[in-house]
XYZ file of C-alpha atoms in Angstrom:
228
model
C 0.000 0.000 0.000
C 1.378 3.378 -0.978
C 1.968 5.882 1.765
C -0.129 8.909 0.828
C 2.495 11.176 2.309
C 5.150 9.657 0.032
C 3.293 10.354 -3.190
C 5.248 12.847 -5.252
C 3.167 15.576 -6.773
C 4.394 17.751 -9.628
C 5.121 21.426 -9.071
C 2.270 23.867 -8.731
C 1.300 24.803 -12.280
C 1.387 28.468 -11.292
C 5.040 28.043 -10.317
C 6.141 26.058 -13.363
C 8.756 28.205 -15.169
C 7.972 26.554 -18.511
C 4.362 27.750 -18.354
C 5.172 31.363 -17.485
C 4.608 33.354 -20.650
C 3.955 37.021 -21.331
C 3.129 38.616 -24.654
C 5.397 41.606 -25.129
C 4.489 44.925 -26.693
C 3.920 45.631 -30.356
C 5.889 48.887 -30.167
C 9.457 48.289 -31.264
C 12.838 49.892 -31.773
C 14.076 50.859 -35.233
C 17.493 51.949 -36.438
C 16.076 55.346 -37.389
C 15.056 56.026 -33.776
C 18.515 55.469 -32.304
C 20.690 58.255 -30.939
C 24.136 58.897 -32.430
C 25.933 57.200 -29.552
C 24.971 54.389 -27.185
C 25.341 56.633 -24.148
C 22.834 59.094 -25.609
C 20.444 56.206 -26.308
C 21.006 54.833 -22.815
C 20.204 58.259 -21.350
C 16.869 58.270 -23.213
C 15.860 54.837 -21.956
C 17.193 55.475 -18.463
C 15.077 58.632 -18.185
C 11.992 56.730 -19.322
C 12.682 53.952 -16.826
C 13.126 56.408 -13.970
C 10.588 59.154 -14.651
C 7.912 57.532 -16.826
C 7.847 53.871 -15.812
C 8.985 54.739 -12.247
C 10.949 51.497 -11.968
C 12.417 50.604 -8.593
C 16.149 51.345 -8.742
C 16.478 51.644 -12.534
C 20.219 52.074 -11.925
C 20.469 48.489 -10.637
C 22.572 46.385 -12.993
C 23.946 42.866 -13.025
C 27.743 43.024 -13.188
C 29.332 39.858 -14.566
C 33.044 39.191 -14.297
C 35.367 36.233 -14.794
C 38.632 35.381 -13.120
C 41.914 34.505 -14.845
C 40.684 30.929 -15.370
C 37.405 32.061 -16.922
C 35.170 31.175 -13.977
C 32.249 33.638 -14.058
C 30.369 35.359 -11.269
C 27.508 37.869 -11.249
C 25.961 40.241 -8.747
C 23.670 43.264 -8.687
C 25.397 46.635 -8.293
C 24.111 50.207 -8.521
C 25.240 52.419 -11.389
C 26.424 55.754 -9.996
C 27.440 57.722 -13.083
C 27.495 57.431 -16.853
C 28.841 59.582 -19.658
C 30.653 59.132 -22.946
C 33.663 57.792 -21.018
C 31.704 54.891 -19.564
C 29.572 53.487 -16.751
C 30.762 53.853 -13.142
C 30.127 51.755 -10.036
C 31.860 51.562 -6.650
C 33.012 48.632 -4.564
C 35.547 47.294 -2.114
C 38.769 46.598 -4.019
C 39.132 43.367 -2.043
C 35.760 42.035 -3.217
C 35.429 39.129 -5.602
C 34.433 41.335 -8.524
C 37.390 43.644 -7.959
C 39.771 40.688 -7.729
C 38.300 39.289 -10.946
C 38.739 42.624 -12.699
C 42.358 42.828 -11.572
C 42.965 39.507 -13.353
C 40.571 40.005 -16.262
C 39.283 43.541 -16.953
C 36.549 42.466 -19.379
C 33.086 42.902 -17.895
C 29.406 42.763 -18.814
C 26.665 44.992 -17.411
C 22.987 44.088 -17.712
C 20.130 46.486 -16.933
C 16.989 44.277 -16.569
C 14.063 46.641 -17.026
C 11.456 43.864 -17.106
C 8.279 45.973 -16.618
C 9.185 47.834 -19.830
C 10.162 44.638 -21.679
C 13.596 46.170 -22.120
C 17.154 45.367 -21.273
C 20.484 47.002 -22.022
C 23.664 44.925 -22.193
C 27.061 46.611 -22.054
C 30.360 44.826 -22.657
C 33.663 46.578 -22.160
C 36.822 47.039 -20.155
C 36.834 48.184 -16.522
C 39.479 50.484 -15.075
C 39.708 52.009 -11.608
C 38.581 55.594 -11.186
C 41.045 58.153 -9.815
C 41.222 58.715 -6.063
C 39.953 62.297 -6.370
C 36.864 61.091 -8.214
C 36.354 58.312 -5.687
C 36.689 60.724 -2.754
C 34.235 63.177 -4.310
C 31.618 60.457 -4.645
C 32.322 59.006 -1.192
C 31.506 62.386 0.371
C 28.009 62.266 -1.154
C 27.162 58.914 0.467
C 24.987 58.774 3.587
C 26.983 58.639 6.828
C 25.910 55.058 7.489
C 27.047 53.924 4.053
C 30.422 55.562 4.622
C 30.820 53.597 7.841
C 29.672 50.442 6.096
C 32.493 50.742 3.563
C 34.932 50.455 6.483
C 33.010 47.870 8.506
C 32.607 45.282 5.748
C 35.521 43.358 4.311
C 33.410 42.594 1.281
C 33.339 38.964 0.060
C 35.452 37.747 3.005
C 34.093 34.946 5.205
C 32.924 36.067 8.660
C 31.856 34.010 11.639
C 28.605 35.717 12.608
C 26.403 38.697 11.862
C 27.327 39.987 15.311
C 30.941 40.453 14.209
C 29.846 42.740 11.381
C 27.525 44.745 13.619
C 30.239 45.086 16.283
C 32.649 46.438 13.694
C 30.036 48.959 12.545
C 29.236 50.011 16.121
C 32.923 50.607 16.863
C 33.230 52.811 13.792
C 30.020 54.686 14.627
C 31.545 55.528 17.999
C 34.766 56.678 16.412
C 33.060 58.739 13.687
C 29.681 59.970 15.009
C 27.122 61.602 12.739
C 28.443 64.946 11.517
C 32.094 63.971 11.722
C 33.961 63.345 8.461
C 34.694 59.718 7.679
C 37.984 59.161 5.814
C 37.817 57.498 2.415
C 38.885 53.845 2.756
C 42.039 53.129 0.738
C 40.572 49.740 -0.195
C 37.366 51.198 -1.649
C 36.737 52.955 -4.950
C 35.211 53.024 -8.367
C 35.424 51.225 -11.674
C 34.603 52.833 -15.001
C 33.492 50.457 -17.746
C 34.458 51.816 -21.163
C 31.913 50.251 -23.536
C 32.932 48.235 -26.564
C 29.398 47.090 -27.386
C 26.004 48.242 -26.101
C 22.897 46.268 -27.007
C 19.372 47.657 -26.667
C 16.791 44.885 -26.401
C 13.102 45.602 -26.822
C 10.612 42.792 -26.270
C 8.146 42.303 -29.148
C 5.161 40.120 -29.892
C 5.697 36.451 -30.747
C 9.259 36.624 -29.424
C 10.353 38.575 -32.505
C 12.277 41.009 -30.319
C 14.277 44.003 -31.520
C 17.993 43.797 -30.717
C 20.109 46.714 -31.879
C 23.774 46.733 -30.913
C 26.301 49.551 -31.085
C 29.847 48.347 -31.785
C 32.840 50.625 -31.182
C 35.064 51.261 -34.206
C 38.786 52.029 -34.018
C 38.220 55.632 -35.152
C 35.905 56.343 -32.203
C 32.668 56.038 -34.156
C 29.903 53.487 -33.608
C 28.504 50.882 -35.970
C 24.930 49.688 -35.410
C 23.932 46.136 -36.216
C 20.642 44.285 -35.812
C 20.730 40.888 -34.122
C 18.248 38.104 -34.639
C 16.165 37.455 -31.536
């Protein structure tokens, strides 16, 4: 006799990834609509994501790196600046992503703007920002975030949560609210100089628009359409 409790039931149909389907928008993206440079086009879409679609943290991006042996890793990081020179984020230089970038500077950034059926994918080379630029940004961070940059040895193994909180409390006592927190020497920015930037617009029947800017040696950009 079969134990009723041992009977294996399939996953809830509502939670089956294979059955999750959405029909994307009919409105697309044509070559004639693109800006002259990918940063200009990114600025257009970023503004729409932030001020029209009101997405939560539209500056959140998935940063993917690989170490010297090609082993990949990904994590979500906040974009803090962008211009024609590239896309900037900040981190602990002892973190896994920073160690990867020291061994292999090639990086991918993905902006997953799902509610708009859009994504932007940047590939390029990451270089550290200058200390003056890092310090200028650090001064704009909330006091607690400044302390956190000192308290956390990012990506390192710790014994307990209490150790992290004790480190933060000690720093909060040393640098109370209103007192300047020094910029950690182990913390700073990376600027990703783009080599390709793809703008992906979801379309009906999975016939998506994928337009990719590719950097040329003379500083100009070539646009190519990719099959979905």
